[in-house]
């Protein structure tokens, strides 16, 4: 199984900040990497798929870079509605494993 | 709009069974692979199982293999998760999710609201 390791597990930030979350895979793959946002009590929401493609309706302040084993989600100009937990997911091979999550807090 | 509605969760004793349902609407259900993902209380997401659009292929996480069975009824636009021999560690919110993408690109573009399964004596 491919292990996905996210860092940090949590971070504190302020509105207007730029934050970055890293996702490291235990083996290399090109772009089979997705990012989800989850708010308390809600289902996850797709943000980015195929490593760099923004899902419809997702603001352009969310970007992703990387390939191989290291990927980074960057949120520019943090907004109040961005405070949530973020998960990466690989869909290169089954089981489609998720990272442990990164909680972005005020 | 796309809607996925899970049902069937509840409290069940260890070793017993439960069947979850996920009713889909707003899209051509028979054209999409479907997945179940679970989330234990306070924990992260765990992929559980998938079923192809026509039911011809299924796959499972090792943690549920041999105990859980996914199925679908395209005439009812519903996917099911039959959970047998339940354990305390199966306690989680169970989400159904629609596979987006084409060819080898896979992502989950729509999720249900989740249904809570609690395994406890």
CSV table of C-alpha atoms in Angstrom, one decimal:
chain,number,residue,atom,x,y,z
A,1,UNK,CA,0.0,0.0,0.0
A,2,UNK,CA,1.1,3.6,-0.6
A,3,UNK,CA,1.5,5.5,2.6
A,4,UNK,CA,0.6,9.2,2.5
A,5,UNK,CA,2.2,11.5,5.1
A,6,UNK,CA,1.0,15.0,5.6
A,7,UNK,CA,2.8,17.7,7.4
A,8,UNK,CA,2.2,19.6,9.5
A,9,UNK,CA,-0.7,17.9,11.3
A,10,UNK,CA,-2.0,21.3,12.3
A,11,UNK,CA,-1.1,24.9,11.8
A,12,UNK,CA,-2.2,28.2,13.1
A,13,UNK,CA,-2.7,31.1,10.7
A,14,UNK,CA,-4.4,34.4,10.3
A,15,UNK,CA,-6.7,35.7,7.6
A,16,UNK,CA,-4.7,36.9,4.7
A,17,UNK,CA,-1.8,34.5,5.4
A,18,UNK,CA,-0.3,32.2,2.8
A,19,UNK,CA,0.0,28.6,4.1
A,20,UNK,CA,1.5,25.4,2.7
A,21,UNK,CA,0.7,21.8,3.4
A,22,UNK,CA,3.0,19.0,2.3
A,23,UNK,CA,2.0,15.5,1.3
A,24,UNK,CA,4.7,12.9,0.9
A,25,UNK,CA,4.0,9.5,-0.7
A,26,UNK,CA,5.9,6.3,0.1
A,27,UNK,CA,6.4,5.6,-3.6
A,28,UNK,CA,6.6,7.7,-6.7
A,29,UNK,CA,3.7,8.5,-9.0
A,30,UNK,CA,3.1,11.3,-11.4
A,31,UNK,CA,-0.1,13.1,-10.8
A,32,UNK,CA,-2.6,10.8,-9.2
A,33,UNK,CA,-2.9,13.1,-6.3
A,34,UNK,CA,-6.1,14.8,-5.0
A,35,UNK,CA,-6.8,17.3,-2.2
A,36,UNK,CA,-10.0,17.6,-0.1
A,37,UNK,CA,-11.2,20.1,2.4
A,38,UNK,CA,-13.4,19.0,5.3
A,39,UNK,CA,-15.2,21.2,7.8
A,40,UNK,CA,-16.5,19.8,11.1
A,41,UNK,CA,-19.5,17.6,10.7
A,42,UNK,CA,-19.4,17.8,6.9
A,43,UNK,CA,-18.4,15.6,4.1
A,44,UNK,CA,-15.1,16.2,2.4
A,45,UNK,CA,-15.1,18.5,-0.6
A,46,UNK,CA,-12.9,18.0,-3.6
A,47,UNK,CA,-10.5,20.9,-4.1
A,48,UNK,CA,-7.8,19.8,-6.5
A,49,UNK,CA,-7.5,16.6,-8.6
A,50,UNK,CA,-4.7,15.2,-10.8
A,51,UNK,CA,-2.2,17.1,-8.7
A,52,UNK,CA,-2.9,20.5,-10.2
A,53,UNK,CA,-6.4,20.8,-11.6
A,54,UNK,CA,-8.8,23.0,-9.7
A,55,UNK,CA,-12.3,21.6,-9.2
A,56,UNK,CA,-15.1,23.8,-10.6
A,57,UNK,CA,-16.0,26.5,-8.2
A,58,UNK,CA,-12.9,26.3,-6.1
A,59,UNK,CA,-11.1,29.7,-5.7
A,60,UNK,CA,-7.8,30.2,-7.5
A,61,UNK,CA,-6.1,30.9,-4.2
A,62,UNK,CA,-5.8,27.1,-3.8
A,63,UNK,CA,-2.9,25.7,-5.8
A,64,UNK,CA,-0.9,22.5,-5.8
A,65,UNK,CA,2.5,21.7,-7.0
A,66,UNK,CA,4.8,18.7,-7.0
A,67,UNK,CA,5.2,15.3,-8.6
A,68,UNK,CA,6.9,12.0,-7.8
A,69,UNK,CA,6.6,11.7,-4.0
A,70,UNK,CA,6.3,15.3,-2.8
A,71,UNK,CA,3.2,17.5,-3.3
A,72,UNK,CA,2.3,20.8,-1.7
A,73,UNK,CA,-1.0,22.5,-1.3
A,74,UNK,CA,-0.8,26.2,-1.0
A,75,UNK,CA,-3.6,28.5,0.1
A,76,UNK,CA,-2.9,32.2,-0.7
A,77,UNK,CA,-4.7,35.0,1.1
A,78,UNK,CA,-6.4,32.8,3.7
A,79,UNK,CA,-10.1,33.5,4.1
A,80,UNK,CA,-12.2,32.7,7.2
A,81,UNK,CA,-14.0,30.0,5.2
A,82,UNK,CA,-10.7,28.2,4.6
A,83,UNK,CA,-10.2,27.2,8.2
A,84,UNK,CA,-10.8,23.4,7.9
A,85,UNK,CA,-8.9,20.1,7.7
A,86,UNK,CA,-7.2,19.2,4.5
A,87,UNK,CA,-6.5,15.7,3.2
A,88,UNK,CA,-4.4,14.5,0.3
A,89,UNK,CA,-5.3,11.3,-1.4
A,90,UNK,CA,-3.4,9.1,-3.9
A,91,UNK,CA,-5.4,7.3,-6.6
A,92,UNK,CA,-2.4,5.7,-8.3
A,93,UNK,CA,-3.1,2.3,-6.8
A,94,UNK,CA,-5.7,0.6,-4.7
A,95,UNK,CA,-6.2,1.1,-1.8
A,96,UNK,CA,-6.7,4.8,-2.5
A,97,UNK,CA,-5.0,6.0,0.7
A,98,UNK,CA,-5.4,9.4,2.3
A,99,UNK,CA,-3.0,11.4,4.3
A,100,UNK,CA,-3.6,11.9,8.0
A,101,UNK,CA,-5.0,15.4,7.5
A,102,UNK,CA,-3.8,18.9,8.3
A,103,UNK,CA,-6.0,21.1,10.5
A,104,UNK,CA,-5.7,24.8,9.6
A,105,UNK,CA,-6.7,26.9,12.6
A,106,UNK,CA,-6.9,30.5,13.5
B,1,UNK,CA,-27.8,18.7,-9.0
B,2,UNK,CA,-25.9,15.6,-7.9
B,3,UNK,CA,-27.2,14.2,-4.6
B,4,UNK,CA,-26.0,11.2,-2.6
B,5,UNK,CA,-28.0,10.2,0.5
B,6,UNK,CA,-26.7,7.5,2.8
B,7,UNK,CA,-28.9,5.6,5.2
B,8,UNK,CA,-28.9,2.5,7.3
B,9,UNK,CA,-26.4,3.5,10.0
B,10,UNK,CA,-27.0,2.9,13.7
B,11,UNK,CA,-25.8,1.1,16.8
B,12,UNK,CA,-25.0,-2.6,16.4
B,13,UNK,CA,-23.4,-5.2,18.6
B,14,UNK,CA,-20.0,-6.7,17.7
B,15,UNK,CA,-20.3,-9.7,15.4
B,16,UNK,CA,-23.6,-8.5,14.0
B,17,UNK,CA,-24.4,-7.2,10.5
B,18,UNK,CA,-25.7,-4.0,9.0
B,19,UNK,CA,-26.5,-2.8,5.5
B,20,UNK,CA,-25.9,0.7,4.4
B,21,UNK,CA,-27.6,2.3,1.3
B,22,UNK,CA,-26.6,5.3,-0.8
B,23,UNK,CA,-29.3,6.7,-3.0
B,24,UNK,CA,-28.1,8.7,-5.9
B,25,UNK,CA,-29.9,11.3,-8.0
B,26,UNK,CA,-29.1,14.1,-10.4
B,27,UNK,CA,-26.8,12.1,-12.7
B,28,UNK,CA,-26.7,9.0,-14.7
B,29,UNK,CA,-25.9,6.6,-11.9
B,30,UNK,CA,-25.2,3.6,-14.2
B,31,UNK,CA,-22.3,5.5,-15.8
B,32,UNK,CA,-20.3,6.0,-12.6
B,33,UNK,CA,-18.1,4.0,-10.4
B,34,UNK,CA,-18.9,4.4,-6.7
B,35,UNK,CA,-16.9,4.2,-3.5
B,36,UNK,CA,-17.3,4.0,0.2
B,37,UNK,CA,-15.0,6.0,2.5
B,38,UNK,CA,-15.2,5.9,6.3
B,39,UNK,CA,-14.0,8.2,9.1
B,40,UNK,CA,-13.6,7.0,12.7
B,41,UNK,CA,-14.5,9.6,15.3
B,42,UNK,CA,-11.9,12.3,15.4
B,43,UNK,CA,-9.8,10.5,12.9
B,44,UNK,CA,-8.9,10.7,9.2
B,45,UNK,CA,-10.4,9.3,6.1
B,46,UNK,CA,-10.1,5.7,5.1
B,47,UNK,CA,-11.0,4.3,1.7
B,48,UNK,CA,-13.1,1.2,2.1
B,49,UNK,CA,-14.3,-0.2,-1.2
B,50,UNK,CA,-15.3,0.5,-4.8
B,51,UNK,CA,-17.6,-0.9,-7.4
B,52,UNK,CA,-17.5,-0.3,-11.1
B,53,UNK,CA,-20.3,1.4,-12.9
B,54,UNK,CA,-21.7,-1.9,-14.2
B,55,UNK,CA,-20.9,-3.9,-11.0
B,56,UNK,CA,-18.4,-6.0,-12.9
B,57,UNK,CA,-15.4,-5.2,-10.6
B,58,UNK,CA,-15.1,-4.6,-6.9
B,59,UNK,CA,-12.2,-4.0,-4.6
B,60,UNK,CA,-11.8,-3.7,-0.8
B,61,UNK,CA,-9.4,-2.4,1.8
B,62,UNK,CA,-7.7,-5.2,3.6
B,63,UNK,CA,-9.3,-4.1,6.9
B,64,UNK,CA,-12.8,-5.1,5.6
B,65,UNK,CA,-12.0,-7.8,3.0
B,66,UNK,CA,-14.0,-10.9,3.6
B,67,UNK,CA,-16.5,-9.1,5.9
B,68,UNK,CA,-17.9,-6.2,3.8
B,69,UNK,CA,-19.6,-6.5,0.4
B,70,UNK,CA,-20.4,-3.7,-2.0
B,71,UNK,CA,-23.2,-4.0,-4.5
B,72,UNK,CA,-25.4,-1.8,-6.6
B,73,UNK,CA,-28.8,-1.7,-8.3
B,74,UNK,CA,-28.6,0.6,-11.2
B,75,UNK,CA,-32.4,0.4,-11.7
B,76,UNK,CA,-32.7,2.0,-8.3
B,77,UNK,CA,-29.7,4.3,-8.5
B,78,UNK,CA,-28.5,2.9,-5.2
B,79,UNK,CA,-25.2,1.4,-4.0
B,80,UNK,CA,-25.1,-0.8,-0.9
B,81,UNK,CA,-22.5,-1.8,1.7
B,82,UNK,CA,-23.2,-5.0,3.5
B,83,UNK,CA,-21.2,-5.2,6.6
B,84,UNK,CA,-20.9,-8.5,8.4
B,85,UNK,CA,-18.9,-9.6,11.5
B,86,UNK,CA,-18.7,-6.0,12.7
B,87,UNK,CA,-16.0,-5.0,15.1
B,88,UNK,CA,-15.5,-2.0,17.4
B,89,UNK,CA,-12.9,-0.6,15.0
B,90,UNK,CA,-15.6,-0.4,12.2
B,91,UNK,CA,-17.2,2.4,14.2
B,92,UNK,CA,-17.2,5.4,11.8
B,93,UNK,CA,-19.1,7.7,9.7
B,94,UNK,CA,-19.5,6.0,6.3
B,95,UNK,CA,-19.6,8.2,3.2
B,96,UNK,CA,-20.5,7.1,-0.3
B,97,UNK,CA,-18.7,9.0,-3.0
B,98,UNK,CA,-18.9,9.3,-6.8
B,99,UNK,CA,-15.8,8.7,-8.8
B,100,UNK,CA,-15.0,11.6,-11.1
B,101,UNK,CA,-12.5,11.6,-13.9
B,102,UNK,CA,-11.9,9.4,-16.8
B,103,UNK,CA,-9.4,6.8,-17.9
B,104,UNK,CA,-6.8,6.5,-15.2
B,105,UNK,CA,-7.6,9.8,-13.4
B,106,UNK,CA,-9.7,9.1,-10.3
B,107,UNK,CA,-11.1,11.5,-7.7
B,108,UNK,CA,-14.2,11.7,-5.6
B,109,UNK,CA,-16.2,14.7,-6.9
B,110,UNK,CA,-19.4,14.2,-4.9
B,111,UNK,CA,-19.9,12.9,-1.5
B,112,UNK,CA,-23.0,12.0,0.6
B,113,UNK,CA,-23.5,13.5,4.0
B,114,UNK,CA,-22.5,10.3,5.7
B,115,UNK,CA,-24.2,7.8,8.1
B,116,UNK,CA,-22.8,6.9,11.5
B,117,UNK,CA,-22.2,3.3,12.4
B,118,UNK,CA,-21.4,2.5,16.0
B,119,UNK,CA,-20.3,-1.0,17.0
B,120,UNK,CA,-20.8,-1.5,20.7
B,121,UNK,CA,-22.1,-4.0,23.1
